[in-house]
Amino acid sequence: LSPQVGGRIADRVFDITRTFSLALDVGSGRGYIAQHLNKETVEKLIQVDIAENALKNAVESEIPTVRVVADEEFLPFKEDTFDLVVSSLRCCSLPCVCVLPARCCSLTRVCVFQIHRVLQPAGVFLGAMLGGDTLYELRCSLQLAELEREGGFSPHVSPFTAVADLGHLLSRAGFNTLTVDTDEIQVNYPGLFEVMEDLQGKYIFCMGESNCSWNRKPLLHRETMLAAAAIYQEMYGNSDGSVPATFQIYYMIGWKYHESQAKPAQRGSATVSFGDLGKIEGLLKRGKK
């Protein structure tokens, strides 16, 4: 999953027609974004991650790179340092972002403010995080099995953010000209148990942390797990016997304000009304004649 998302973030960097002199990869992990970039687009890159082992095992890229072990909540850089900041499924992917920005996971919120601080004016931030429909097959199967076997259910998968909240979060941090789009990546597994075994150490549980849901049961009974596996296969199973796990990815782009950026026109300054749009076809026909 991480290599695919890293490649798609790199594609979005290439869509910006400029060369970045100094870029920062926050929560870089093994450098899944850097391996898709080139030195014609990014002249120098700094990779930051709190996990030293991840940085030591980072994939090499053609870009001159400096690796720094640091906490994303306290980025050790001066204000207005970078003209590009990227982040893929790490600091801004924490699935404990709640419904409203005021209730967001404090680390995610502080991390976004830190990113805005170290960006230069007219600098851009591109990030990716897990979306609200991630692992809906697993959640539904566990809930139905627990309802059937135990007469109730509690959340066993960390909650994920809604797409509407990302705009609020970036706006509160000071970003403008915001863009958020969604994508889905589906991974096939032999069964439910393989899904849970793989996810526990990788994507969910805050990228290796434990489930952040409150008031949840610490364990699932064996009979409930077997029932969930059967439900998963029955409701979502593929023809070859495997089961899909869907990851919804939110990609976000935000710019730090600069006077050179385009500004919206003042209210009432328009010279053409929406009522004239219906006349465009007629005007085009006259022009052809």
mmCIF file of C-alpha atoms in Angstrom:
data_model
loop_
_atom_site.group_PDB
_atom_site.id
_atom_site.type_symbol
_atom_site.label_atom_id
_atom_site.label_comp_id
_atom_site.label_asym_id
_atom_site.label_seq_id
_atom_site.Cartn_x
_atom_site.Cartn_y
_atom_site.Cartn_z
ATOM 1 C CA LEU A 1 0.000 0.000 0.000
ATOM 2 C CA SER A 2 2.675 2.535 0.985
ATOM 3 C CA PRO A 3 4.641 2.233 -2.307
ATOM 4 C CA GLN A 4 1.459 2.751 -4.334
ATOM 5 C CA VAL A 5 0.386 5.816 -2.361
ATOM 6 C CA GLY A 6 3.928 7.198 -2.453
ATOM 7 C CA GLY A 7 3.931 6.922 -6.238
ATOM 8 C CA ARG A 8 0.596 8.704 -6.514
ATOM 9 C CA ILE A 9 1.810 11.569 -4.323
ATOM 10 C CA ALA A 10 4.898 11.850 -6.539
ATOM 11 C CA ASP A 11 2.602 12.091 -9.580
ATOM 12 C CA ARG A 12 0.873 15.052 -7.950
ATOM 13 C CA VAL A 13 4.246 16.702 -7.345
ATOM 14 C CA PHE A 14 5.037 16.349 -11.054
ATOM 15 C CA ASP A 15 1.731 18.072 -11.878
ATOM 16 C CA ILE A 16 3.110 21.280 -10.316
ATOM 17 C CA THR A 17 5.190 22.948 -12.998
ATOM 18 C CA ARG A 18 8.090 24.183 -10.902
ATOM 19 C CA THR A 19 11.359 22.960 -9.449
ATOM 20 C CA PHE A 20 11.574 22.698 -5.665
ATOM 21 C CA SER A 21 14.949 23.635 -4.232
ATOM 22 C CA LEU A 22 14.401 22.070 -0.788
ATOM 23 C CA ALA A 23 11.678 19.560 0.097
ATOM 24 C CA LEU A 24 10.686 17.820 3.330
ATOM 25 C CA ASP A 25 9.173 14.342 3.641
ATOM 26 C CA VAL A 26 7.421 14.158 7.026
ATOM 27 C CA GLY A 27 7.095 10.626 8.376
ATOM 28 C CA SER A 28 9.090 9.394 5.400
ATOM 29 C CA GLY A 29 9.399 5.790 6.576
ATOM 30 C CA ARG A 30 11.460 3.911 4.011
ATOM 31 C CA GLY A 31 11.209 6.715 1.465
ATOM 32 C CA TYR A 32 8.283 5.527 -0.635
ATOM 33 C CA ILE A 33 7.758 9.007 -2.100
ATOM 34 C CA ALA A 34 11.411 9.848 -2.777
ATOM 35 C CA GLN A 35 11.995 6.770 -4.929
ATOM 36 C CA HIS A 36 9.448 8.102 -7.441
ATOM 37 C CA LEU A 37 10.846 11.663 -7.610
ATOM 38 C CA ASN A 38 13.784 12.968 -9.624
ATOM 39 C CA LYS A 39 16.375 15.695 -9.136
ATOM 40 C CA GLU A 40 14.889 17.775 -11.976
ATOM 41 C CA THR A 41 11.793 18.279 -9.799
ATOM 42 C CA VAL A 42 13.323 18.229 -6.282
ATOM 43 C CA GLU A 43 16.911 19.429 -5.929
ATOM 44 C CA LYS A 44 17.387 18.397 -2.291
ATOM 45 C CA LEU A 45 15.240 16.349 0.108
ATOM 46 C CA ILE A 46 15.157 15.995 3.886
ATOM 47 C CA GLN A 47 13.450 12.873 5.237
ATOM 48 C CA VAL A 48 12.113 13.001 8.805
ATOM 49 C CA ASP A 49 10.774 10.078 10.803
ATOM 50 C CA ILE A 50 10.551 9.217 14.484
ATOM 51 C CA ALA A 51 11.543 5.610 13.704
ATOM 52 C CA GLU A 52 15.318 5.386 13.275
ATOM 53 C CA ASN A 53 15.195 1.867 11.806
ATOM 54 C CA ALA A 54 12.871 3.023 9.031
ATOM 55 C CA LEU A 55 15.319 5.740 8.011
ATOM 56 C CA LYS A 56 18.265 3.337 8.116
ATOM 57 C CA ASN A 57 16.439 0.992 5.732
ATOM 58 C CA ALA A 58 15.184 3.752 3.428
ATOM 59 C CA VAL A 59 15.222 3.122 -0.306
ATOM 60 C CA GLU A 60 17.895 5.108 -2.125
ATOM 61 C CA SER A 61 16.875 7.760 -4.662
ATOM 62 C CA GLU A 62 18.705 9.962 -7.139
ATOM 63 C CA ILE A 63 17.903 13.083 -5.106
ATOM 64 C CA PRO A 64 20.526 14.320 -2.603
ATOM 65 C CA THR A 65 18.935 13.315 0.706
ATOM 66 C CA VAL A 66 19.491 14.078 4.388
ATOM 67 C CA ARG A 67 17.762 11.820 6.952
ATOM 68 C CA VAL A 68 16.770 13.210 10.364
ATOM 69 C CA VAL A 69 15.320 11.302 13.324
ATOM 70 C CA ALA A 70 12.741 13.669 14.857
ATOM 71 C CA ASP A 71 9.221 13.869 16.238
ATOM 72 C CA GLU A 72 6.704 15.166 13.662
ATOM 73 C CA GLU A 73 5.079 17.139 16.477
ATOM 74 C CA PHE A 74 8.276 19.188 16.944
ATOM 75 C CA LEU A 75 9.914 19.616 13.545
ATOM 76 C CA PRO A 76 13.499 20.843 14.185
ATOM 77 C CA PHE A 77 13.548 23.385 11.348
ATOM 78 C CA LYS A 78 13.271 27.158 11.141
ATOM 79 C CA GLU A 79 10.192 28.920 9.888
ATOM 80 C CA ASP A 80 9.870 29.371 6.102
ATOM 81 C CA THR A 81 12.512 26.748 5.267
ATOM 82 C CA PHE A 82 10.963 24.461 2.632
ATOM 83 C CA ASP A 83 9.107 25.138 -0.594
ATOM 84 C CA LEU A 84 7.578 21.627 -0.632
ATOM 85 C CA VAL A 85 6.412 19.287 2.144
ATOM 86 C CA VAL A 86 5.033 15.809 1.467
ATOM 87 C CA SER A 87 3.659 13.124 3.787
ATOM 88 C CA SER A 88 2.306 9.680 2.935
ATOM 89 C CA LEU A 89 0.267 7.548 5.352
ATOM 90 C CA ARG A 90 2.369 8.577 8.334
ATOM 91 C CA CYS A 91 1.979 11.683 10.500
ATOM 92 C CA CYS A 92 -1.198 12.778 8.738
ATOM 93 C CA SER A 93 -2.650 9.324 8.390
ATOM 94 C CA LEU A 94 -3.415 8.731 12.029
ATOM 95 C CA PRO A 95 -6.875 7.168 11.910
ATOM 96 C CA CYS A 96 -7.893 8.708 15.240
ATOM 97 C CA VAL A 97 -8.912 11.971 13.561
ATOM 98 C CA CYS A 98 -12.437 12.539 14.800
ATOM 99 C CA VAL A 99 -15.519 14.094 13.265
ATOM 100 C CA LEU A 100 -14.786 17.760 13.966
ATOM 101 C CA PRO A 101 -11.449 19.596 13.652
ATOM 102 C CA ALA A 102 -11.620 20.682 17.289
ATOM 103 C CA ARG A 103 -11.699 17.016 18.273
ATOM 104 C CA CYS A 104 -8.957 15.864 15.914
ATOM 105 C CA CYS A 105 -6.103 13.792 17.194
ATOM 106 C CA SER A 106 -3.779 16.356 18.751
ATOM 107 C CA LEU A 107 -0.704 14.919 17.038
ATOM 108 C CA THR A 108 -2.269 15.195 13.595
ATOM 109 C CA ARG A 109 -3.443 18.746 14.278
ATOM 110 C CA VAL A 110 -0.078 19.880 15.657
ATOM 111 C CA CYS A 111 1.747 18.143 12.810
ATOM 112 C CA VAL A 112 -0.235 20.084 10.192
ATOM 113 C CA PHE A 113 0.477 23.368 11.994
ATOM 114 C CA GLN A 114 4.159 22.439 12.120
ATOM 115 C CA ILE A 115 4.170 21.764 8.381
ATOM 116 C CA HIS A 116 2.619 25.167 7.710
ATOM 117 C CA ARG A 117 5.248 26.821 9.919
ATOM 118 C CA VAL A 118 8.253 25.369 8.085
ATOM 119 C CA LEU A 119 6.836 26.059 4.612
ATOM 120 C CA GLN A 120 7.962 29.132 2.707
ATOM 121 C CA PRO A 121 5.303 31.569 1.456
ATOM 122 C CA ALA A 122 3.846 30.103 -1.756
ATOM 123 C CA GLY A 123 5.100 26.681 -0.621
ATOM 124 C CA VAL A 124 2.894 23.627 -1.072
ATOM 125 C CA PHE A 125 1.973 20.673 1.118
ATOM 126 C CA LEU A 126 0.863 17.353 -0.387
ATOM 127 C CA GLY A 127 -0.293 14.615 1.950
ATOM 128 C CA ALA A 128 -2.204 11.343 2.028
ATOM 129 C CA MET A 129 -4.165 9.675 4.801
ATOM 130 C CA LEU A 130 -6.604 6.823 5.260
ATOM 131 C CA GLY A 131 -10.253 7.745 4.663
ATOM 132 C CA GLY A 132 -13.499 6.936 6.422
ATOM 133 C CA ASP A 133 -14.506 3.939 4.274
ATOM 134 C CA THR A 134 -11.227 2.116 4.859
ATOM 135 C CA LEU A 135 -11.711 -1.574 5.778
ATOM 136 C CA TYR A 136 -15.500 -1.380 5.660
ATOM 137 C CA GLU A 137 -15.624 -5.120 4.832
ATOM 138 C CA LEU A 138 -13.712 -6.024 7.991
ATOM 139 C CA ARG A 139 -15.701 -3.691 10.236
ATOM 140 C CA CYS A 140 -19.066 -4.892 8.935
ATOM 141 C CA SER A 141 -18.116 -8.579 9.280
ATOM 142 C CA LEU A 142 -16.890 -8.138 12.862
ATOM 143 C CA GLN A 143 -19.989 -6.181 13.885
ATOM 144 C CA LEU A 144 -22.446 -8.674 12.400
ATOM 145 C CA ALA A 145 -20.628 -11.629 13.959
ATOM 146 C CA GLU A 146 -20.463 -9.976 17.380
ATOM 147 C CA LEU A 147 -24.143 -9.054 17.248
ATOM 148 C CA GLU A 148 -25.061 -12.618 16.370
ATOM 149 C CA ARG A 149 -22.822 -14.390 18.884
ATOM 150 C CA GLU A 150 -22.668 -11.924 21.777
ATOM 151 C CA GLY A 151 -25.768 -9.742 21.409
ATOM 152 C CA GLY A 152 -23.856 -6.484 20.872
ATOM 153 C CA PHE A 153 -20.666 -5.094 19.409
ATOM 154 C CA SER A 154 -17.870 -2.663 20.131
ATOM 155 C CA PRO A 155 -15.436 -1.070 17.663
ATOM 156 C CA HIS A 156 -12.369 -3.183 16.911
ATOM 157 C CA VAL A 157 -11.032 -0.990 14.111
ATOM 158 C CA SER A 158 -9.781 2.544 14.739
ATOM 159 C CA PRO A 159 -12.081 5.270 13.339
ATOM 160 C CA PHE A 160 -11.026 7.242 10.278
ATOM 161 C CA THR A 161 -11.647 10.832 9.269
ATOM 162 C CA ALA A 162 -14.293 12.112 6.857
ATOM 163 C CA VAL A 163 -13.211 13.934 3.716
ATOM 164 C CA ALA A 164 -15.073 17.119 4.657
ATOM 165 C CA ASP A 165 -12.990 17.507 7.802
ATOM 166 C CA LEU A 166 -9.654 17.678 5.984
ATOM 167 C CA GLY A 167 -10.489 21.030 4.439
ATOM 168 C CA HIS A 168 -11.353 22.429 7.879
ATOM 169 C CA LEU A 169 -8.131 21.047 9.340
ATOM 170 C CA LEU A 170 -5.917 22.538 6.615
ATOM 171 C CA SER A 171 -7.775 25.834 6.678
ATOM 172 C CA ARG A 172 -7.366 26.154 10.447
ATOM 173 C CA ALA A 173 -3.641 25.573 10.021
ATOM 174 C CA GLY A 174 -3.436 28.519 7.590
ATOM 175 C CA PHE A 175 -3.400 26.785 4.200
ATOM 176 C CA ASN A 176 -5.366 28.138 1.254
ATOM 177 C CA THR A 177 -6.226 27.044 -2.314
ATOM 178 C CA LEU A 178 -7.121 23.647 -0.878
ATOM 179 C CA THR A 179 -7.793 20.505 -2.872
ATOM 180 C CA VAL A 180 -8.892 17.122 -1.492
ATOM 181 C CA ASP A 181 -9.591 14.089 -3.666
ATOM 182 C CA THR A 182 -10.200 10.436 -2.884
ATOM 183 C CA ASP A 183 -9.030 7.125 -4.261
ATOM 184 C CA GLU A 184 -9.457 3.468 -3.340
ATOM 185 C CA ILE A 185 -6.903 0.669 -3.286
ATOM 186 C CA GLN A 186 -8.107 -2.907 -2.890
ATOM 187 C CA VAL A 187 -5.845 -5.672 -1.594
ATOM 188 C CA ASN A 188 -6.838 -9.354 -1.709
ATOM 189 C CA TYR A 189 -6.098 -11.774 1.158
ATOM 190 C CA PRO A 190 -6.738 -15.509 1.672
ATOM 191 C CA GLY A 191 -9.189 -14.759 4.512
ATOM 192 C CA LEU A 192 -10.143 -12.584 7.461
ATOM 193 C CA PHE A 193 -7.385 -13.871 9.736
ATOM 194 C CA GLU A 194 -4.726 -12.966 7.184
ATOM 195 C CA VAL A 195 -6.255 -9.502 6.848
ATOM 196 C CA MET A 196 -6.067 -8.857 10.581
ATOM 197 C CA GLU A 197 -2.569 -10.324 10.924
ATOM 198 C CA ASP A 198 -1.228 -8.132 8.137
ATOM 199 C CA LEU A 199 -2.989 -4.956 9.231
ATOM 200 C CA GLN A 200 -2.034 -5.121 12.880
ATOM 201 C CA GLY A 201 1.600 -4.477 12.117
ATOM 202 C CA LYS A 202 1.243 -2.205 9.099
ATOM 203 C CA TYR A 203 -1.577 0.059 8.060
ATOM 204 C CA ILE A 204 -4.213 0.290 10.737
ATOM 205 C CA PHE A 205 -3.837 0.859 14.487
ATOM 206 C CA CYS A 206 -2.157 4.224 13.820
ATOM 207 C CA MET A 207 0.589 2.666 11.681
ATOM 208 C CA GLY A 208 1.631 0.131 14.304
ATOM 209 C CA GLU A 209 0.043 1.595 17.424
ATOM 210 C CA SER A 210 -2.914 -0.005 19.199
ATOM 211 C CA ASN A 211 -6.586 0.621 18.482
ATOM 212 C CA CYS A 212 -7.571 4.061 19.755
ATOM 213 C CA SER A 213 -11.302 3.312 20.129
ATOM 214 C CA TRP A 214 -12.732 3.875 23.613
ATOM 215 C CA ASN A 215 -14.941 1.417 25.515
ATOM 216 C CA ARG A 216 -14.051 -1.510 23.325
ATOM 217 C CA LYS A 217 -13.736 -5.155 24.302
ATOM 218 C CA PRO A 218 -10.087 -6.159 24.588
ATOM 219 C CA LEU A 219 -10.647 -9.583 22.993
ATOM 220 C CA LEU A 220 -12.963 -11.343 20.568
ATOM 221 C CA HIS A 221 -14.173 -14.859 21.349
ATOM 222 C CA ARG A 222 -13.021 -17.658 19.075
ATOM 223 C CA GLU A 223 -16.567 -18.443 17.939
ATOM 224 C CA THR A 224 -17.125 -14.780 17.064
ATOM 225 C CA MET A 225 -13.943 -14.683 15.006
ATOM 226 C CA LEU A 226 -14.911 -17.824 13.095
ATOM 227 C CA ALA A 227 -18.361 -16.381 12.434
ATOM 228 C CA ALA A 228 -16.814 -13.105 11.227
ATOM 229 C CA ALA A 229 -14.556 -15.029 8.841
ATOM 230 C CA ALA A 230 -17.566 -16.870 7.391
ATOM 231 C CA ILE A 231 -19.549 -13.621 7.027
ATOM 232 C CA TYR A 232 -16.590 -11.896 5.382
ATOM 233 C CA GLN A 233 -16.305 -14.709 2.831
ATOM 234 C CA GLU A 234 -20.043 -14.881 2.205
ATOM 235 C CA MET A 235 -20.624 -11.129 1.774
ATOM 236 C CA TYR A 236 -17.437 -9.985 0.080
ATOM 237 C CA GLY A 237 -15.510 -13.071 -1.065
ATOM 238 C CA ASN A 238 -14.038 -13.264 -4.553
ATOM 239 C CA SER A 239 -14.666 -16.118 -6.943
ATOM 240 C CA ASP A 240 -11.173 -17.512 -6.323
ATOM 241 C CA GLY A 241 -11.802 -17.803 -2.570
ATOM 242 C CA SER A 242 -9.856 -14.707 -1.512
ATOM 243 C CA VAL A 243 -11.394 -11.703 0.269
ATOM 244 C CA PRO A 244 -10.821 -7.993 -0.500
ATOM 245 C CA ALA A 245 -9.716 -5.298 1.934
ATOM 246 C CA THR A 246 -10.484 -1.786 0.723
ATOM 247 C CA PHE A 247 -8.343 1.211 1.670
ATOM 248 C CA GLN A 248 -9.786 4.641 0.964
ATOM 249 C CA ILE A 249 -7.047 7.230 0.489
ATOM 250 C CA TYR A 250 -7.525 10.980 0.830
ATOM 251 C CA TYR A 251 -5.007 13.131 -1.039
ATOM 252 C CA MET A 252 -4.782 16.756 0.085
ATOM 253 C CA ILE A 253 -2.996 19.797 -1.329
ATOM 254 C CA GLY A 254 -2.649 23.111 0.486
ATOM 255 C CA TRP A 255 -0.619 26.248 -0.254
ATOM 256 C CA LYS A 256 0.920 28.732 2.153
ATOM 257 C CA TYR A 257 -0.278 32.262 1.448
ATOM 258 C CA HIS A 258 1.800 34.636 -0.656
ATOM 259 C CA GLU A 259 0.900 37.958 -2.246
ATOM 260 C CA SER A 260 1.634 36.594 -5.724
ATOM 261 C CA GLN A 261 -1.107 33.990 -5.471
ATOM 262 C CA ALA A 262 -4.344 34.481 -7.376
ATOM 263 C CA LYS A 263 -7.108 36.066 -5.326
ATOM 264 C CA PRO A 264 -10.891 35.823 -5.770
ATOM 265 C CA ALA A 265 -12.542 38.825 -7.363
ATOM 266 C CA GLN A 266 -14.502 41.169 -5.128
ATOM 267 C CA ARG A 267 -18.178 40.466 -4.701
ATOM 268 C CA GLY A 268 -20.259 42.283 -7.342
ATOM 269 C CA SER A 269 -17.352 42.847 -9.742
ATOM 270 C CA ALA A 270 -18.534 40.300 -12.354
ATOM 271 C CA THR A 271 -19.239 41.620 -15.852
ATOM 272 C CA VAL A 272 -21.258 38.583 -17.045
ATOM 273 C CA SER A 273 -24.250 37.059 -15.266
ATOM 274 C CA PHE A 274 -25.154 33.388 -15.034
ATOM 275 C CA GLY A 275 -28.282 34.248 -17.006
ATOM 276 C CA ASP A 276 -26.102 34.929 -20.035
ATOM 277 C CA LEU A 277 -24.728 31.384 -20.027
ATOM 278 C CA GLY A 278 -27.840 30.140 -21.776
ATOM 279 C CA LYS A 279 -27.103 32.468 -24.658
ATOM 280 C CA ILE A 280 -23.593 31.176 -25.321
ATOM 281 C CA GLU A 281 -24.704 28.507 -27.778
ATOM 282 C CA GLY A 282 -26.584 31.084 -29.835
ATOM 283 C CA LEU A 283 -23.645 33.473 -29.831
ATOM 284 C CA LEU A 284 -21.298 30.682 -30.996
ATOM 285 C CA LYS A 285 -23.637 29.822 -33.892
ATOM 286 C CA ARG A 286 -23.702 33.480 -34.949
ATOM 287 C CA GLY A 287 -19.920 33.590 -34.851
ATOM 288 C CA LYS A 288 -19.654 30.542 -37.152
ATOM 289 C CA LYS A 289 -22.045 32.169 -39.671
#
